[in-house]
PDB file of C-alpha atoms in Angstrom:
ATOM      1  CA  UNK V   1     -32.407 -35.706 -72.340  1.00 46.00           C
ATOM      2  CA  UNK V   2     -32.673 -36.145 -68.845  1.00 46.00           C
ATOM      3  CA  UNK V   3     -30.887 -33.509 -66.389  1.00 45.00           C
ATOM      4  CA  UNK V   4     -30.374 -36.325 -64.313  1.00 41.00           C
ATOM      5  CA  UNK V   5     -29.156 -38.961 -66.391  1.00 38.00           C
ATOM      6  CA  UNK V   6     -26.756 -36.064 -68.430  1.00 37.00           C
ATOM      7  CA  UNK V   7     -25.553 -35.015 -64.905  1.00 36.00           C
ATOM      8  CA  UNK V   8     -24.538 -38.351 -64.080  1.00 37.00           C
ATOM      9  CA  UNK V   9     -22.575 -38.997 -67.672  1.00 37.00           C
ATOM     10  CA  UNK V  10     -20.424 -35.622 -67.093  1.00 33.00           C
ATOM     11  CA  UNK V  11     -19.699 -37.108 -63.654  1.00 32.00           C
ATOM     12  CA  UNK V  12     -18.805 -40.510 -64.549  1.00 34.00           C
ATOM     13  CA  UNK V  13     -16.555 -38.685 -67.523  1.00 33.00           C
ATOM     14  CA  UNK V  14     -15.041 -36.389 -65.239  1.00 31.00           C
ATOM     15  CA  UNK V  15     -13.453 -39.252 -62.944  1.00 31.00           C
ATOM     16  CA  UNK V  16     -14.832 -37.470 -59.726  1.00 27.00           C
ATOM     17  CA  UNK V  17     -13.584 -40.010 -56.805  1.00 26.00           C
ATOM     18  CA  UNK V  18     -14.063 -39.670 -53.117  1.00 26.00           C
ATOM     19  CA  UNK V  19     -11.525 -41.551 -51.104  1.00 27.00           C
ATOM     20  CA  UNK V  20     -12.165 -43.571 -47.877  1.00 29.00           C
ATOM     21  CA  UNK V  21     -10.506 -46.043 -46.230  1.00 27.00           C
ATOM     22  CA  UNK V  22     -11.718 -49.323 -45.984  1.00 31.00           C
ATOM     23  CA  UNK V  23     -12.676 -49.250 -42.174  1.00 33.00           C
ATOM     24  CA  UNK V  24     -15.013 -46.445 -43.520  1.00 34.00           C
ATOM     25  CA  UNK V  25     -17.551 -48.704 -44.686  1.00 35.00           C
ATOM     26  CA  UNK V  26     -18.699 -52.538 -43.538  1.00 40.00           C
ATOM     27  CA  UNK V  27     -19.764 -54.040 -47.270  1.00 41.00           C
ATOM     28  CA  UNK V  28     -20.210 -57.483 -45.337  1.00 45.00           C
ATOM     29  CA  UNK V  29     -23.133 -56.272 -43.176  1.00 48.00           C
ATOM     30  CA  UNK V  30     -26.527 -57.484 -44.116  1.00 49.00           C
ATOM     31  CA  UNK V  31     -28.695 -54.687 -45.885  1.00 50.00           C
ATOM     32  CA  UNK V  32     -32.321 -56.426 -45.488  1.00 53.00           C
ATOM     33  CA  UNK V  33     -34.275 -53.910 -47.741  1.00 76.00           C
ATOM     34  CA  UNK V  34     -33.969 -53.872 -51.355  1.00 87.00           C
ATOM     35  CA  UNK V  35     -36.639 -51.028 -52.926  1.00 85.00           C
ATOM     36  CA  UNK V  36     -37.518 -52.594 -55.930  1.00 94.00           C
ATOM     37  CA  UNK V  37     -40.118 -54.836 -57.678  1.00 95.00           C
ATOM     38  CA  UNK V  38     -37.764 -57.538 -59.109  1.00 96.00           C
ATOM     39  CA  UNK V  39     -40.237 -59.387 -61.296  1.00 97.00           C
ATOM     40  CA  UNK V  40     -41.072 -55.907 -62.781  1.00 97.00           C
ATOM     41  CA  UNK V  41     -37.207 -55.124 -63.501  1.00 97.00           C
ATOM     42  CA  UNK V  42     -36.712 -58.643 -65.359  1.00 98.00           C
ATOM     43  CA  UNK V  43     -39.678 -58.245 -66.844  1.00 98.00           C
ATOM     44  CA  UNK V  44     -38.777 -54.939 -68.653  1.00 98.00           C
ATOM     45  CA  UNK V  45     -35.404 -55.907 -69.105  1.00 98.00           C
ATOM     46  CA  UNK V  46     -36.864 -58.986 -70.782  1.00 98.00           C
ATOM     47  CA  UNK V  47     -39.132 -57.266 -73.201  1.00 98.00           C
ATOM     48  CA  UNK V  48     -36.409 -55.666 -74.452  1.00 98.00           C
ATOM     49  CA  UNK V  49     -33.949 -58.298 -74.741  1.00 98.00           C
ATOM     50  CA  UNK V  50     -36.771 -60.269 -76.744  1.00 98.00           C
ATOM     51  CA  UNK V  51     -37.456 -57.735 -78.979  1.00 98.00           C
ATOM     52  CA  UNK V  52     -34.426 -56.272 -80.069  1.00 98.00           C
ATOM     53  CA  UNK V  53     -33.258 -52.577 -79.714  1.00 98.00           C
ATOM     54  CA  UNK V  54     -30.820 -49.805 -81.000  1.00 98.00           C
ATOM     55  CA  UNK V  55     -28.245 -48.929 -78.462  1.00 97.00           C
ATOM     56  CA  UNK V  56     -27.019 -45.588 -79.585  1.00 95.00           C
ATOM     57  CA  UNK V  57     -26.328 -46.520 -83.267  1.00 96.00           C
ATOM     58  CA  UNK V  58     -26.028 -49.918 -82.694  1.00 97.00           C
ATOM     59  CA  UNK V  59     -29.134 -52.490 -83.579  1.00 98.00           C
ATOM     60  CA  UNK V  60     -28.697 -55.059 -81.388  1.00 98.00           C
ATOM     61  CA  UNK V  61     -30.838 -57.974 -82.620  1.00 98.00           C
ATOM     62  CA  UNK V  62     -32.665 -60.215 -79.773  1.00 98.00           C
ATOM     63  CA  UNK V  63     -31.494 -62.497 -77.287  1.00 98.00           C
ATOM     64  CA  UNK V  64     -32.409 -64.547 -74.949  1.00 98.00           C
ATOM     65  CA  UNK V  65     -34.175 -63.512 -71.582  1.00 98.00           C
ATOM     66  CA  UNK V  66     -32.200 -63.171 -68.225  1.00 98.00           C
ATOM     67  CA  UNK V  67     -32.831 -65.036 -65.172  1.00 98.00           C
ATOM     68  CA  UNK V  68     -32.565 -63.438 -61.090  1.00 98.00           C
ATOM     69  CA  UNK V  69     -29.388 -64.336 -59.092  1.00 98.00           C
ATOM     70  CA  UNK V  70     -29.887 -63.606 -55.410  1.00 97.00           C
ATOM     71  CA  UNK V  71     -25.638 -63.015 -55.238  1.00 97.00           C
ATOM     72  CA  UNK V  72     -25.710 -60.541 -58.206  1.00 98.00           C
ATOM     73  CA  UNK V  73     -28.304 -58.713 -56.073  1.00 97.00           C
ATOM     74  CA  UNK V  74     -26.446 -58.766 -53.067  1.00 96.00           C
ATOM     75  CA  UNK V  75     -23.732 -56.801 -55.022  1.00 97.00           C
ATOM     76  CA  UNK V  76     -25.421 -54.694 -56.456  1.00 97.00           C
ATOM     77  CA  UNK V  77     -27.524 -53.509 -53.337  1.00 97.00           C
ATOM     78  CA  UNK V  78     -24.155 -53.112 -51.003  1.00 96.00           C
ATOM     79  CA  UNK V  79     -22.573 -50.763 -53.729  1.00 97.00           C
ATOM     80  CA  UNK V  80     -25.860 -48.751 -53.706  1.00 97.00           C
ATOM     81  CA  UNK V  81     -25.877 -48.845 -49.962  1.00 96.00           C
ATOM     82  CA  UNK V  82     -22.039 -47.416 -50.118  1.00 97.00           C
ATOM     83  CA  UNK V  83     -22.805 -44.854 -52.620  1.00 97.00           C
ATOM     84  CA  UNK V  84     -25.749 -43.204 -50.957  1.00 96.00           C
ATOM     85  CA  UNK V  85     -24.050 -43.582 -47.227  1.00 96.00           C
ATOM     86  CA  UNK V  86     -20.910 -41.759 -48.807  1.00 96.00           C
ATOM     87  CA  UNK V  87     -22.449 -39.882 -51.084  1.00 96.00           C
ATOM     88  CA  UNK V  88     -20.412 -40.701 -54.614  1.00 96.00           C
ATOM     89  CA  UNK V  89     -21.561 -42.165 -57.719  1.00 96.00           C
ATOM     90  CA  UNK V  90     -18.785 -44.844 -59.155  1.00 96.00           C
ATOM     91  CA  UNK V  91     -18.470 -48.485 -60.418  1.00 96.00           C
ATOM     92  CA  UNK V  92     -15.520 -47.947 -57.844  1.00 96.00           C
ATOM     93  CA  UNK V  93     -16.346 -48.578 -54.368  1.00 96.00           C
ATOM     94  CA  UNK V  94     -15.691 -45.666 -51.784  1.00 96.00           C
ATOM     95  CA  UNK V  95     -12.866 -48.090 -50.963  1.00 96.00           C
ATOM     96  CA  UNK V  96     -11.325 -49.272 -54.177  1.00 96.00           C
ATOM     97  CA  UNK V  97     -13.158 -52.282 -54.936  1.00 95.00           C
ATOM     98  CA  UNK V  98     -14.194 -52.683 -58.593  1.00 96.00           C
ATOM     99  CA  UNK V  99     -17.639 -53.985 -59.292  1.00 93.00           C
ATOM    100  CA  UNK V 100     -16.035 -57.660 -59.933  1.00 95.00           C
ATOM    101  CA  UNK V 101     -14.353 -57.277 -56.624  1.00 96.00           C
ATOM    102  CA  UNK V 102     -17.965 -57.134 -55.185  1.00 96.00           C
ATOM    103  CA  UNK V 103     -19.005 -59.892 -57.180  1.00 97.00           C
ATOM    104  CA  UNK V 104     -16.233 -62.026 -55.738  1.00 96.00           C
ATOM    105  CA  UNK V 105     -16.968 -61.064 -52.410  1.00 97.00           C
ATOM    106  CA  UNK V 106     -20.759 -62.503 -52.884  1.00 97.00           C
ATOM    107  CA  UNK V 107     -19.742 -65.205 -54.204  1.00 97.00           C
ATOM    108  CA  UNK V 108     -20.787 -65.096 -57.535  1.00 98.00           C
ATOM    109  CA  UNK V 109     -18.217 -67.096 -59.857  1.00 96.00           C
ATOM    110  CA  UNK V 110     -18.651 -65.850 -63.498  1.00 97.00           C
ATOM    111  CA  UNK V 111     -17.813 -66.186 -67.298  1.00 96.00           C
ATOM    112  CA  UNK V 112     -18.580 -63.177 -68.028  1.00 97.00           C
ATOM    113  CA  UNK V 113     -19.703 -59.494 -66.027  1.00 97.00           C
ATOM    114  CA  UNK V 114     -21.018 -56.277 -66.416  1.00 97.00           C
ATOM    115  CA  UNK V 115     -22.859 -53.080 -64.552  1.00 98.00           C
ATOM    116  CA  UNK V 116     -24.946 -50.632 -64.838  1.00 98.00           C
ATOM    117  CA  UNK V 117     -25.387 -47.858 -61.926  1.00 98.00           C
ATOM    118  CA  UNK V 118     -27.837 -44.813 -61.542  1.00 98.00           C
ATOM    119  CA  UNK V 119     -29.324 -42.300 -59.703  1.00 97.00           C
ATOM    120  CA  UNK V 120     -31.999 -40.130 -59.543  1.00 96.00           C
ATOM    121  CA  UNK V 121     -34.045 -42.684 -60.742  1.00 96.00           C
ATOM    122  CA  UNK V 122     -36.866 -43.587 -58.629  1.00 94.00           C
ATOM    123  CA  UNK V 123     -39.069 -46.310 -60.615  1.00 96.00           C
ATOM    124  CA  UNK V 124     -38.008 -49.757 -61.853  1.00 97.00           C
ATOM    125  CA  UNK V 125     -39.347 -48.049 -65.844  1.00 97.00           C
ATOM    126  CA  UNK V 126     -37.855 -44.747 -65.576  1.00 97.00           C
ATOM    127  CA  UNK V 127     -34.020 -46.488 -64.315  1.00 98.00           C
ATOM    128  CA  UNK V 128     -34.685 -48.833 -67.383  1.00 98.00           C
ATOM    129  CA  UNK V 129     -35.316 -46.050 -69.805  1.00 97.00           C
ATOM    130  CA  UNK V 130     -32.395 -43.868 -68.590  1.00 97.00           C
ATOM    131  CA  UNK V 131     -30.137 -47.178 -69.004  1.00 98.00           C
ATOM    132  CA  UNK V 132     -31.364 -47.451 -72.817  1.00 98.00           C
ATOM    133  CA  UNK V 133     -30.995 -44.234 -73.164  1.00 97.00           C
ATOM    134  CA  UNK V 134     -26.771 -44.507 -72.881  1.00 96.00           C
ATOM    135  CA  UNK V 135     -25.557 -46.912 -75.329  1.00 97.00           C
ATOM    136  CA  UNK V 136     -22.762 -48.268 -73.007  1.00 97.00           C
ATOM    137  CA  UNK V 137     -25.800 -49.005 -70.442  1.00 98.00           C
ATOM    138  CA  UNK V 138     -27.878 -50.065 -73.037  1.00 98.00           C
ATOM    139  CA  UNK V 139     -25.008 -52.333 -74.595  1.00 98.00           C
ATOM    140  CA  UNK V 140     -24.975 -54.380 -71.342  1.00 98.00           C
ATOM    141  CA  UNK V 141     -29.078 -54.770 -71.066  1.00 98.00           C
ATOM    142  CA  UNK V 142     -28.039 -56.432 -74.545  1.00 98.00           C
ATOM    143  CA  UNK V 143     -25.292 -58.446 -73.941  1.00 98.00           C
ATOM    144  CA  UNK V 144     -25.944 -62.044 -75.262  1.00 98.00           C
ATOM    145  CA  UNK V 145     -23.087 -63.181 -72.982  1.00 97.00           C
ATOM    146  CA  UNK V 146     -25.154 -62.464 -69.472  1.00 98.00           C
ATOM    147  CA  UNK V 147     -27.676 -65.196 -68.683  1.00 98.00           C
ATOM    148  CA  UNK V 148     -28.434 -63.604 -65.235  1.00 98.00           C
ATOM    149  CA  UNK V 149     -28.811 -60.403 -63.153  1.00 98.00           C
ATOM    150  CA  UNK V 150     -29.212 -58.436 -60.350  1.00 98.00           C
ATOM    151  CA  UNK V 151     -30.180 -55.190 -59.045  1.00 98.00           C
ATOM    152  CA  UNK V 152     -30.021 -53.126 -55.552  1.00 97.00           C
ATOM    153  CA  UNK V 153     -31.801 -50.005 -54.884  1.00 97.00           C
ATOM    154  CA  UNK V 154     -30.847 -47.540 -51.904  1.00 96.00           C
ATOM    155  CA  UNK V 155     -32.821 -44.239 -52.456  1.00 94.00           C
ATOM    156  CA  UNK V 156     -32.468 -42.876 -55.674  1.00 95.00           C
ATOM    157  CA  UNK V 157     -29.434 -44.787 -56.292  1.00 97.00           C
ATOM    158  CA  UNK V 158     -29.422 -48.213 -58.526  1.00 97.00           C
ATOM    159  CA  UNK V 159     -26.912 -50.750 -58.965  1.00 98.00           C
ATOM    160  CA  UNK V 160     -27.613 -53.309 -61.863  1.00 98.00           C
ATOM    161  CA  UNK V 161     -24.920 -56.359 -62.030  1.00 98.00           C
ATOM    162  CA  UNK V 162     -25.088 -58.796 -64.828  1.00 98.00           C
ATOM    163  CA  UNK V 163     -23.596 -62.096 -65.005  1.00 98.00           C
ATOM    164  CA  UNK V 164     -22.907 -65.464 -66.497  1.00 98.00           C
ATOM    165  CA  UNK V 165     -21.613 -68.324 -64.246  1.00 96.00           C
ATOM    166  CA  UNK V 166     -19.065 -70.138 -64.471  1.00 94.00           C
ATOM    167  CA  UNK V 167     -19.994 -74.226 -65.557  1.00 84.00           C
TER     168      UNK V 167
END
């Protein structure tokens, strides 16, 4: 497995948090660079969906392919801005927020949510195998319910939001 991805389960099961106020970072500034090659990310995500995959023990069968959302990447690139600036890796924001918080805060008005964050990563295929490599992660890739996604990339550290919107 990787020493990476395995180092990044114990932390998220450990419930490691670093506090900061809320002055300490500005999640409403523009971040203009996003690291990744988006059509390559749906693309693989895509491939999967459409074929069908075991997520830990669980087959799930195929579904349909995800489209971009410009707002779910927007979250998802501020979170990995705020987790390489303050040097944490949580779906809680070095000031509290929750990833749906974020999604609020872009604007994005859902049915239905989820997230997947990483780090180490540093190719749109190696972040995609580490995510189908944890069935929780995996689960999400999956999830008939999202219609729509986005991802951010700051460094080594990767934010993917899913979403549905709300009719």
């Amino acid at each position: 497995m990787n020493k990476t991805f395995l180092t990044v389960s114990l932390i998220l099961v450990s419930g490691i948090f670093i506090s900061c106020s809320k002055d300490d970072i500005a999640l409403n500034e523009p971040i203009t660079e996003n690291k990744i090659d988006i059509q390559k990310l749906l693309d693989l995500v895509n491939d999967v969906r459409s074929a069908g995959t075991t997520c830990g023990t669980v087959y799930y069968p195929p579904v349909d392919a995800i489209v971009w959302n410009s707002k779910l990447e927007d979250a998802a690139l501020k979170h990995s801005k705020d987790m390489m600036d303050n040097n944490f890796f949580n779906h809680t924001s070095s000031n509290g927020d929750k990833f749906v918080d974020r999604l609020n805060a872009a604007g994005y008005i859902y049915n239905s949510a989820g997230e997947n964050i990483a780090k180490g990563y540093l190719s749109e295929e190696s972040v995609i195998n580490g995510w189908l490599t944890s069935q929780g992660h995996c689960a999400n890739i999956m999830n008939p319910d999202f219609t729509e996604m986005g991802v951010g990339r700051i460094g080594d550290y990767w934010t993917q939001d899913f979403g549905k919107p709300k009719e």
